[in-house]
Short mmCIF file of C-alpha atoms and ligand atoms in Angstrom, two decimals:
data_model
loop_
_atom_site.label_atom_id
_atom_site.label_comp_id
_atom_site.label_asym_id
_atom_site.label_seq_id
_atom_site.Cartn_x
_atom_site.Cartn_y
_atom_site.Cartn_z
CA MET A 1 -56.16 30.00 24.22
CA ASP A 2 -57.76 31.23 27.42
CA SER A 3 -54.55 32.36 29.06
CA GLU A 4 -56.38 33.95 32.00
CA THR A 5 -57.36 30.57 33.29
CA LEU A 6 -54.20 28.63 32.46
CA LEU A 7 -52.78 28.61 36.00
CA ALA A 8 -56.24 27.80 37.37
CA ARG A 9 -56.42 24.88 34.94
CA ILE A 10 -52.93 23.69 35.83
CA THR A 11 -53.75 23.77 39.53
CA ASP A 12 -57.23 22.24 38.97
CA TYR A 13 -57.10 18.83 40.64
CA ALA A 14 -58.87 17.24 37.65
CA ASN A 15 -55.71 17.87 35.60
CA ARG A 16 -53.27 16.45 38.12
CA PRO A 17 -52.89 13.04 36.41
CA ASN A 18 -51.75 14.69 33.18
CA PRO A 19 -50.86 18.39 33.18
CA TYR A 20 -48.50 18.02 30.20
CA PRO A 21 -50.96 19.07 27.44
CA LEU A 22 -51.50 22.31 29.41
CA TYR A 23 -47.74 22.86 29.46
CA THR A 24 -47.71 22.48 25.66
CA GLU A 25 -50.41 25.19 25.51
CA LEU A 26 -48.31 27.34 27.79
CA ARG A 27 -45.18 27.09 25.64
CA GLU A 28 -47.19 27.73 22.48
CA ALA A 29 -48.90 30.77 24.02
CA GLY A 30 -45.63 32.66 24.30
CA PRO A 31 -42.52 33.10 26.32
CA VAL A 32 -44.55 34.77 29.11
CA VAL A 33 -48.26 34.17 29.78
CA GLN A 34 -49.95 36.72 32.02
CA GLN A 35 -52.77 35.59 34.34
CA ALA A 36 -55.85 37.55 35.42
CA ASP A 37 -54.35 38.13 38.87
CA GLY A 38 -51.24 39.75 37.34
CA SER A 39 -48.95 36.77 37.89
CA CYS A 40 -46.98 35.36 34.96
CA LEU A 41 -46.17 31.86 33.79
CA VAL A 42 -42.99 30.92 31.93
CA GLY A 43 -42.81 27.47 30.30
CA GLY A 44 -39.91 27.44 27.79
CA TYR A 45 -36.69 25.65 28.76
CA HIS A 46 -34.26 28.34 27.67
CA GLN A 47 -36.24 31.18 29.28
CA ILE A 48 -36.61 29.29 32.58
CA ALA A 49 -32.92 28.37 32.67
CA ALA A 50 -31.92 32.00 31.99
CA LEU A 51 -34.28 33.33 34.69
CA LEU A 52 -33.02 30.82 37.27
CA HIS A 53 -29.53 32.25 36.71
CA ASP A 54 -30.63 35.90 36.70
CA PRO A 55 -29.69 37.74 39.94
CA ARG A 56 -32.60 40.13 39.30
CA MET A 57 -35.03 37.28 40.02
CA SER A 58 -35.66 37.10 43.77
CA ALA A 59 -36.71 33.93 45.56
CA ASP A 60 -37.53 35.87 48.73
CA PRO A 61 -41.28 36.14 49.47
CA ARG A 62 -40.58 39.24 51.58
CA THR A 63 -39.88 41.05 48.28
CA ARG A 64 -43.67 41.11 47.79
CA GLY A 65 -44.46 41.74 51.44
CA GLN A 66 -45.55 38.13 52.04
CA VAL A 67 -44.43 36.18 55.13
CA THR A 68 -43.06 37.74 58.27
CA HIS A 69 -40.85 34.94 59.64
CA MET A 70 -37.37 34.43 58.28
CA PRO A 71 -37.56 32.20 55.18
CA PRO A 72 -35.30 29.15 54.83
CA PHE A 73 -32.37 29.61 52.42
CA LEU A 74 -34.38 28.06 49.58
CA ARG A 75 -36.29 31.35 49.65
CA LEU A 76 -33.47 33.79 50.34
CA ASP A 77 -31.33 35.76 47.88
CA ASP A 78 -27.56 36.14 47.91
CA PRO A 79 -25.57 37.06 49.93
CA GLU A 80 -27.81 35.77 52.80
CA HIS A 81 -28.63 32.64 50.80
CA HIS A 82 -24.97 31.89 50.03
CA ARG A 83 -23.91 32.18 53.67
CA LEU A 84 -26.60 29.80 54.93
CA ARG A 85 -26.30 27.33 52.07
CA THR A 86 -22.54 27.11 52.64
CA LEU A 87 -22.97 26.59 56.38
CA ALA A 88 -25.72 24.03 55.86
CA MET A 89 -23.56 22.09 53.40
CA ARG A 90 -20.53 21.88 55.70
CA PRO A 91 -21.70 18.76 57.56
CA PHE A 92 -22.07 16.99 54.20
CA GLY A 93 -18.27 17.22 53.82
CA PRO A 94 -16.14 19.21 51.35
CA PRO A 95 -17.62 19.62 47.85
CA HIS A 96 -16.91 16.72 45.48
CA SER A 97 -15.71 14.45 48.31
CA PRO A 98 -17.55 11.21 49.12
CA GLY A 99 -18.47 12.58 52.59
CA ARG A 100 -21.56 11.82 54.61
CA VAL A 101 -23.93 11.21 51.71
CA ASP A 102 -21.87 8.41 50.20
CA ALA A 103 -21.51 6.91 53.65
CA MET A 104 -25.33 6.64 53.66
CA ARG A 105 -25.34 4.15 50.75
CA GLY A 106 -25.12 1.05 52.97
CA GLU A 107 -27.77 2.44 55.30
CA ILE A 108 -30.09 3.20 52.36
CA ASP A 109 -29.68 -0.34 51.00
CA ARG A 110 -30.42 -1.72 54.46
CA ILE A 111 -33.60 0.35 54.93
CA THR A 112 -34.74 -0.58 51.39
CA LYS A 113 -34.22 -4.28 52.06
CA GLU A 114 -36.02 -4.07 55.41
CA LEU A 115 -39.06 -2.58 53.66
CA LEU A 116 -39.01 -5.10 50.80
CA ASP A 117 -38.75 -8.04 53.19
CA THR A 118 -42.24 -7.27 54.47
CA PHE A 119 -43.81 -7.89 51.00
CA GLU A 120 -45.20 -11.27 49.95
CA ALA A 121 -45.94 -12.71 46.51
CA GLY A 122 -49.59 -12.27 45.51
CA GLN A 123 -50.04 -9.38 47.93
CA GLN A 124 -51.41 -5.96 47.00
CA ILE A 125 -49.16 -3.16 48.25
CA ASP A 126 -49.23 0.61 48.09
CA ILE A 127 -45.89 1.80 46.70
CA VAL A 128 -46.39 5.18 48.42
CA ASP A 129 -47.36 4.14 51.94
CA ASP A 130 -45.47 0.84 52.11
CA PHE A 131 -42.24 1.84 50.40
CA ALA A 132 -41.63 5.28 48.87
CA TYR A 133 -42.85 7.26 51.90
CA PRO A 134 -41.00 5.48 54.73
CA LEU A 135 -37.63 5.28 52.90
CA PRO A 136 -36.67 8.97 52.46
CA ILE A 137 -38.01 9.99 55.86
CA SER A 138 -35.91 7.31 57.53
CA VAL A 139 -32.86 8.39 55.50
CA ILE A 140 -33.15 12.11 56.21
CA CYS A 141 -33.99 11.49 59.89
CA ARG A 142 -30.92 9.22 60.19
CA LEU A 143 -28.77 11.88 58.48
CA LEU A 144 -29.99 14.65 60.77
CA GLY A 145 -29.91 12.44 63.86
CA VAL A 146 -33.65 12.14 64.66
CA PRO A 147 -34.33 8.98 66.73
CA ARG A 148 -36.31 6.29 64.94
CA GLU A 149 -39.24 6.35 67.34
CA ASP A 150 -39.85 10.03 66.53
CA GLU A 151 -40.02 9.53 62.74
CA PRO A 152 -43.86 9.32 62.69
CA LEU A 153 -44.04 12.87 64.09
CA PHE A 154 -42.48 14.11 60.86
CA ARG A 155 -45.11 12.60 58.67
CA ALA A 156 -47.87 14.78 60.11
CA TRP A 157 -45.72 17.94 60.15
CA SER A 158 -44.53 17.28 56.64
CA ASP A 159 -48.08 16.76 55.25
CA THR A 160 -49.24 20.04 56.80
CA LEU A 161 -46.24 22.01 55.56
CA VAL A 162 -46.52 20.67 52.02
CA ALA A 163 -50.23 21.57 51.88
CA ALA A 164 -49.32 25.12 52.95
CA ALA A 165 -46.61 25.37 50.26
CA ASP A 166 -48.99 24.65 47.35
CA VAL A 167 -49.93 27.15 44.61
CA ARG A 168 -53.70 27.76 44.84
CA PRO A 169 -55.00 30.77 42.91
CA ASP A 170 -58.42 32.15 43.94
CA GLU A 171 -58.57 30.28 47.24
CA ASP A 172 -58.59 31.46 50.82
CA THR A 173 -55.39 29.87 52.13
CA SER A 174 -55.41 31.44 55.62
CA GLU A 175 -56.29 28.17 57.42
CA THR A 176 -53.64 26.06 55.67
CA ASP A 177 -51.11 28.89 56.12
CA LYS A 178 -51.86 29.00 59.86
CA ALA A 179 -51.56 25.22 60.18
CA GLY A 180 -48.29 25.37 58.19
CA ASP A 181 -46.85 28.05 60.49
CA GLN A 182 -47.78 26.00 63.54
CA ALA A 183 -46.24 22.80 62.11
CA ARG A 184 -43.05 24.71 61.21
CA THR A 185 -42.79 26.14 64.73
CA GLU A 186 -43.39 22.76 66.39
CA MET A 187 -40.97 20.93 64.14
CA GLY A 188 -38.32 23.66 64.46
CA GLY A 189 -38.70 23.61 68.25
CA TYR A 190 -38.33 19.84 68.34
CA LEU A 191 -35.19 19.92 66.16
CA VAL A 192 -33.52 22.76 68.10
CA ASN A 193 -34.23 20.89 71.32
CA LEU A 194 -32.72 17.72 69.88
CA ALA A 195 -29.66 19.64 68.67
CA GLU A 196 -29.23 21.22 72.12
CA GLN A 197 -29.11 17.76 73.69
CA ARG A 198 -26.07 17.05 71.48
CA ARG A 199 -24.20 20.22 72.44
CA GLY A 200 -20.79 19.25 73.85
CA LYS A 201 -21.47 15.60 72.97
CA PRO A 202 -20.66 15.42 69.24
CA SER A 203 -21.90 12.40 67.30
CA ASP A 204 -21.81 11.81 63.55
CA ASP A 205 -25.20 13.35 62.64
CA MET A 206 -25.86 16.74 61.06
CA LEU A 207 -27.69 18.37 63.99
CA SER A 208 -24.72 17.52 66.17
CA ALA A 209 -22.31 18.98 63.58
CA PHE A 210 -24.38 22.21 63.44
CA VAL A 211 -24.53 22.70 67.18
CA ASN A 212 -20.91 21.73 67.91
CA GLU A 213 -19.33 24.00 65.28
CA GLN A 214 -16.27 25.52 66.97
CA ASP A 215 -15.80 28.56 64.71
CA PRO A 216 -18.32 31.26 65.81
CA ALA A 217 -18.32 32.70 62.27
CA LEU A 218 -19.63 29.38 60.98
CA ARG A 219 -22.26 28.85 63.66
CA LEU A 220 -25.99 29.00 62.83
CA THR A 221 -28.27 31.01 65.12
CA GLN A 222 -31.06 29.03 66.76
CA GLU A 223 -33.62 30.45 64.30
CA GLU A 224 -31.38 29.58 61.33
CA LEU A 225 -30.81 26.09 62.70
CA ALA A 226 -34.57 25.52 63.04
CA GLU A 227 -35.35 26.83 59.53
CA THR A 228 -32.49 24.88 57.94
CA ALA A 229 -33.31 21.59 59.65
CA VAL A 230 -37.01 21.92 58.73
CA LEU A 231 -36.03 22.75 55.13
CA LEU A 232 -33.78 19.70 54.87
CA LEU A 233 -36.49 17.44 56.19
CA ILE A 234 -39.25 18.74 53.95
CA ALA A 235 -37.22 19.33 50.79
CA GLY A 236 -35.50 16.00 51.21
CA HIS A 237 -38.61 14.02 51.82
CA GLU A 238 -41.69 14.77 49.74
CA THR A 239 -39.70 15.17 46.55
CA THR A 240 -37.91 11.84 46.88
CA VAL A 241 -41.21 10.02 47.61
CA ASN A 242 -42.60 11.37 44.36
CA LEU A 243 -39.50 10.49 42.34
CA ILE A 244 -39.59 6.85 43.48
CA THR A 245 -43.36 6.57 42.98
CA ASN A 246 -43.25 8.25 39.56
CA GLY A 247 -40.47 5.81 38.65
CA VAL A 248 -42.56 2.75 39.54
CA LEU A 249 -45.59 4.17 37.70
CA THR A 250 -43.58 4.95 34.56
CA LEU A 251 -41.88 1.54 34.48
CA LEU A 252 -45.14 -0.35 34.99
CA ARG A 253 -46.80 1.72 32.27
CA GLN A 254 -43.91 1.07 29.87
CA PRO A 255 -42.83 -2.53 30.56
CA GLU A 256 -40.34 -2.50 27.67
CA HIS A 257 -38.22 -0.05 29.69
CA LEU A 258 -38.63 -2.12 32.84
CA GLU A 259 -37.38 -5.16 30.91
CA HIS A 260 -34.47 -3.16 29.53
CA LEU A 261 -33.46 -2.06 33.04
CA ARG A 262 -33.82 -5.57 34.42
CA ARG A 263 -31.43 -6.81 31.73
CA ASP A 264 -29.06 -3.86 32.19
CA PRO A 265 -29.28 -2.35 35.72
CA GLY A 266 -26.19 -0.28 34.87
CA LEU A 267 -28.67 2.02 33.10
CA LEU A 268 -30.36 2.95 36.42
CA PRO A 269 -28.49 6.24 36.99
CA GLN A 270 -29.49 7.42 33.50
CA ALA A 271 -33.06 6.20 34.01
CA VAL A 272 -33.31 8.25 37.21
CA GLU A 273 -32.10 11.36 35.35
CA GLU A 274 -34.68 10.74 32.65
CA LEU A 275 -37.40 10.41 35.30
CA LEU A 276 -36.35 13.76 36.74
CA ARG A 277 -36.98 15.21 33.28
CA TYR A 278 -40.05 13.22 32.25
CA GLU A 279 -41.99 13.12 35.56
CA PRO A 280 -40.23 15.61 37.86
CA PRO A 281 -41.37 15.80 41.51
CA VAL A 282 -41.13 19.63 41.48
CA HIS A 283 -43.31 21.10 38.73
CA MET A 284 -42.92 24.82 39.39
CA ARG A 285 -41.09 27.44 41.45
CA GLU A 286 -41.95 31.07 42.10
CA ARG A 287 -39.64 34.05 41.62
CA ILE A 288 -40.16 37.82 41.87
CA PRO A 289 -38.38 40.24 39.50
CA LEU A 290 -36.47 43.00 41.32
CA ALA A 291 -36.61 45.09 38.10
CA ASP A 292 -38.50 44.92 34.80
CA ILE A 293 -36.96 42.02 32.88
CA ASP A 294 -37.18 41.39 29.16
CA VAL A 295 -37.86 37.79 28.16
CA ALA A 296 -37.78 37.18 24.41
CA GLY A 297 -39.60 40.46 23.74
CA ALA A 298 -42.10 40.18 26.63
CA THR A 299 -41.69 42.01 29.94
CA LEU A 300 -41.77 40.57 33.43
CA ALA A 301 -42.75 43.56 35.53
CA GLN A 302 -40.92 44.28 38.78
CA GLY A 303 -42.71 42.81 41.81
CA THR A 304 -44.92 40.34 39.87
CA SER A 305 -45.25 36.74 40.95
CA VAL A 306 -43.51 34.71 38.22
CA ILE A 307 -44.12 30.97 38.09
CA LEU A 308 -41.36 29.07 36.34
CA VAL A 309 -42.89 25.80 35.17
CA LEU A 310 -39.84 23.53 35.35
CA ALA A 311 -41.85 20.48 34.26
CA SER A 312 -42.85 22.33 31.09
CA GLY A 313 -39.23 23.28 30.34
CA ASN A 314 -38.37 19.60 30.66
CA ARG A 315 -40.80 18.79 27.83
CA ASP A 316 -39.78 21.67 25.56
CA PRO A 317 -39.20 20.39 22.00
CA ARG A 318 -36.82 23.32 21.44
CA ARG A 319 -34.47 21.67 23.94
CA PHE A 320 -35.24 17.93 23.96
CA HIS A 321 -35.74 15.55 21.06
CA ASP A 322 -39.06 13.64 21.39
CA PRO A 323 -39.74 15.35 24.75
CA ASP A 324 -42.89 13.37 25.55
CA GLY A 325 -41.09 10.05 25.21
CA PHE A 326 -39.43 8.34 28.20
CA ASP A 327 -35.94 7.33 27.06
CA PRO A 328 -33.51 6.11 29.73
CA THR A 329 -30.68 6.16 27.17
CA ARG A 330 -31.26 9.84 26.30
CA PRO A 331 -27.94 11.64 25.79
CA ASP A 332 -27.37 15.27 26.91
CA ASN A 333 -30.14 15.22 29.50
CA GLN A 334 -29.67 18.52 31.30
CA HIS A 335 -33.16 18.61 32.83
CA LEU A 336 -34.59 21.15 35.28
CA GLY A 337 -35.69 18.51 37.78
CA PHE A 338 -33.28 19.83 40.43
CA GLY A 339 -33.66 23.46 39.31
CA SER A 340 -30.58 25.41 38.21
CA GLY A 341 -28.52 28.41 39.30
CA ILE A 342 -27.80 29.37 42.90
CA HIS A 343 -30.71 27.34 44.30
CA LEU A 344 -29.78 24.14 42.43
CA CYS A 345 -30.93 21.30 44.67
CA TYR A 346 -28.63 20.86 47.60
CA GLY A 347 -29.74 17.26 48.19
CA ALA A 348 -29.41 16.05 44.59
CA PRO A 349 -26.57 13.56 45.33
CA LEU A 350 -28.61 12.01 48.15
CA ALA A 351 -31.84 11.94 46.11
CA ARG A 352 -30.02 10.20 43.24
CA ILE A 353 -28.57 7.52 45.52
CA GLU A 354 -31.97 6.92 47.15
CA ALA A 355 -33.90 6.68 43.89
CA GLN A 356 -31.30 4.40 42.28
CA ALA A 357 -31.26 2.12 45.34
CA ALA A 358 -35.06 2.05 45.64
CA LEU A 359 -35.82 1.42 41.98
CA GLY A 360 -32.90 -1.02 41.67
CA ALA A 361 -34.20 -3.06 44.59
CA LEU A 362 -37.72 -3.09 43.12
CA LEU A 363 -36.75 -4.19 39.59
CA SER A 364 -37.15 -7.93 40.09
CA LEU A 365 -40.39 -7.50 42.04
CA LEU A 366 -41.92 -5.25 39.37
CA GLY A 367 -41.32 -7.81 36.62
CA THR A 368 -44.48 -9.68 37.62
CA ALA A 369 -46.41 -6.77 39.19
CA ARG A 370 -49.31 -4.84 37.69
CA LEU A 371 -50.92 -1.50 38.36
CA VAL A 372 -54.24 -1.78 40.18
CA GLN A 373 -55.43 1.73 39.29
CA ASP A 374 -54.23 3.85 36.37
CA PRO A 375 -54.12 6.81 36.71
CA PRO A 376 -53.63 6.48 40.46
CA PRO A 377 -55.10 9.03 42.90
CA TYR A 378 -52.85 12.10 43.05
CA ARG A 379 -51.97 14.43 45.91
CA GLN A 380 -53.68 17.81 45.89
CA ASN A 381 -50.40 19.67 45.38
CA ALA A 382 -49.70 20.89 41.82
CA MET A 383 -46.23 22.18 42.60
CA LEU A 384 -44.90 19.06 44.34
CA ARG A 385 -46.85 16.66 42.14
CA GLY A 386 -47.07 12.93 42.69
CA PRO A 387 -49.47 10.05 43.39
CA ARG A 388 -51.02 9.88 46.86
CA HIS A 389 -51.31 6.11 46.51
CA LEU A 390 -49.96 3.66 43.97
CA PRO A 391 -51.57 0.28 44.55
CA ILE A 392 -49.87 -2.58 42.74
CA GLN A 393 -50.52 -6.30 42.70
CA LEU A 394 -47.37 -8.37 43.17
C1 LIG B 401 -35.96 13.73 43.96
C2 LIG B 401 -35.71 14.48 44.95
C3 LIG B 401 -35.55 15.96 44.88
C4 LIG B 401 -35.97 16.86 43.94
C5 LIG B 401 -36.73 16.58 42.67
C6 LIG B 401 -35.57 18.17 44.39
C7 LIG B 401 -35.79 19.33 43.68
C8 LIG B 401 -35.31 20.56 44.05
C9 LIG B 401 -35.46 21.76 43.27
C10 LIG B 401 -36.19 21.87 41.93
C11 LIG B 401 -34.85 22.76 43.93
C12 LIG B 401 -34.71 24.23 43.48
C13 LIG B 401 -35.78 25.10 44.07
C14 LIG B 401 -35.74 26.52 43.54
O1 LIG B 401 -34.96 26.84 42.65
O2 LIG B 401 -36.55 27.32 44.03
C15 LIG B 401 -34.34 22.21 45.17
C16 LIG B 401 -33.67 22.92 46.14
C17 LIG B 401 -33.31 22.38 47.34
N1 LIG B 401 -33.34 21.04 47.70
FE1 LIG B 401 -34.01 19.53 46.60
N2 LIG B 401 -34.93 18.05 45.59
C18 LIG B 401 -34.87 16.71 45.93
C19 LIG B 401 -34.29 16.14 47.03
C20 LIG B 401 -33.68 16.84 48.03
C21 LIG B 401 -33.05 16.26 49.21
C22 LIG B 401 -32.91 14.77 49.47
C23 LIG B 401 -32.65 17.32 49.99
C24 LIG B 401 -31.96 17.33 51.34
C25 LIG B 401 -31.18 16.46 51.80
C26 LIG B 401 -33.00 18.53 49.29
C27 LIG B 401 -32.76 19.79 49.74
C28 LIG B 401 -32.90 20.94 48.99
C29 LIG B 401 -32.55 22.26 49.50
C30 LIG B 401 -31.98 22.58 50.87
C31 LIG B 401 -32.80 23.16 48.46
C32 LIG B 401 -32.57 24.67 48.47
C33 LIG B 401 -31.24 24.98 47.86
C34 LIG B 401 -30.93 26.45 47.82
O3 LIG B 401 -31.82 27.28 47.96
O4 LIG B 401 -29.74 26.79 47.66
N3 LIG B 401 -33.61 18.21 48.12
N4 LIG B 401 -34.62 20.86 45.19
#
């Protein structure tokens, strides 16, 4: 196997519709596969899970001298990460309580229905643009307290930021990085401004909760508020779009499972978990070892860029029976779709509710729908992978 070019092949746009055979190559090539540029890929489930829990693996890009601005808590290590994550979670309510996210259920159903009501029998629609894209952005904007008329602003910012967050070996990324920095600054400025308008006038949204926190020890600085709000919007948006779209694509490709779900919608929560394993929206995450780390006899050298290929771990036959099969009744499905360890997805409960509501609402419509283009056109991004469009005929 030509391991030097494996990452280049994974990120090659031509392989976006089906990167899974490359992940098989990766797992077979060893626990750690070194690339020509010195970076390393890890594709086995057990190794990835162990590394995600290893405090010697840093998520902070400043460890390698990249990035000057303060990263959001997704890319911070403890104890800084823990402090910000805890503060950012406070407006969601105490852990394990129904809280704000559960209160969003009715709102999510309403937004879903509003979108579906615009479709007509016989029409061709784009699942991405007409359904999967508008839903999560409306939900996260509602949760944060962004007025409806400003939602379109987020689409442009979000596209630019996601392009800047991609993994692109051997490419000059200075232009996309610059555009990403500018979008982050603009979006952060907008959100801080919006939060300031709520100071002293608490309402039930998250920005208001952040800015009206009474305890000074629990208050975010303005920079932290901007970074956290931008993180919630981006992390909570692009990923959920891809989960819903991947769900529609998978069910239309495998109508027997669509039929099964239509007969037994109680299976939806399990089907969503299986989608997070089988077609996860987040394919890889980067970490940087703070010391030399031994992984099944191979060494991850301190300071190297290590790419943990979560989507490969999800298809590892050493962990999952028949890993390339989509099985909504799969027992013991502890996938890596939401990551693991201290950075385990903060928005997982919300993402689950959204995907279950969206796919549940689509079930009857999909029964007579067909894919117009298979494979559909994909987004450029290899890390946050998903179709750019998914045209279907109703
Ligand atoms: C299907 C939808 C989603 C998927 C697949 C997903 C996936 C992930 C993954 C894999 C991570 C771990 C990243 C790492 O270890 O480096 C993560 C972290 C995170 N996610 Fe999600 N996510 C989704 C939806 C959401 C939503 C709706 C929100 C916000 C409301 C959100 C907010 C976050 C945040 C803030 C983090 C960072 C957590 C930390 O560093 O402690 N995500 N997500």
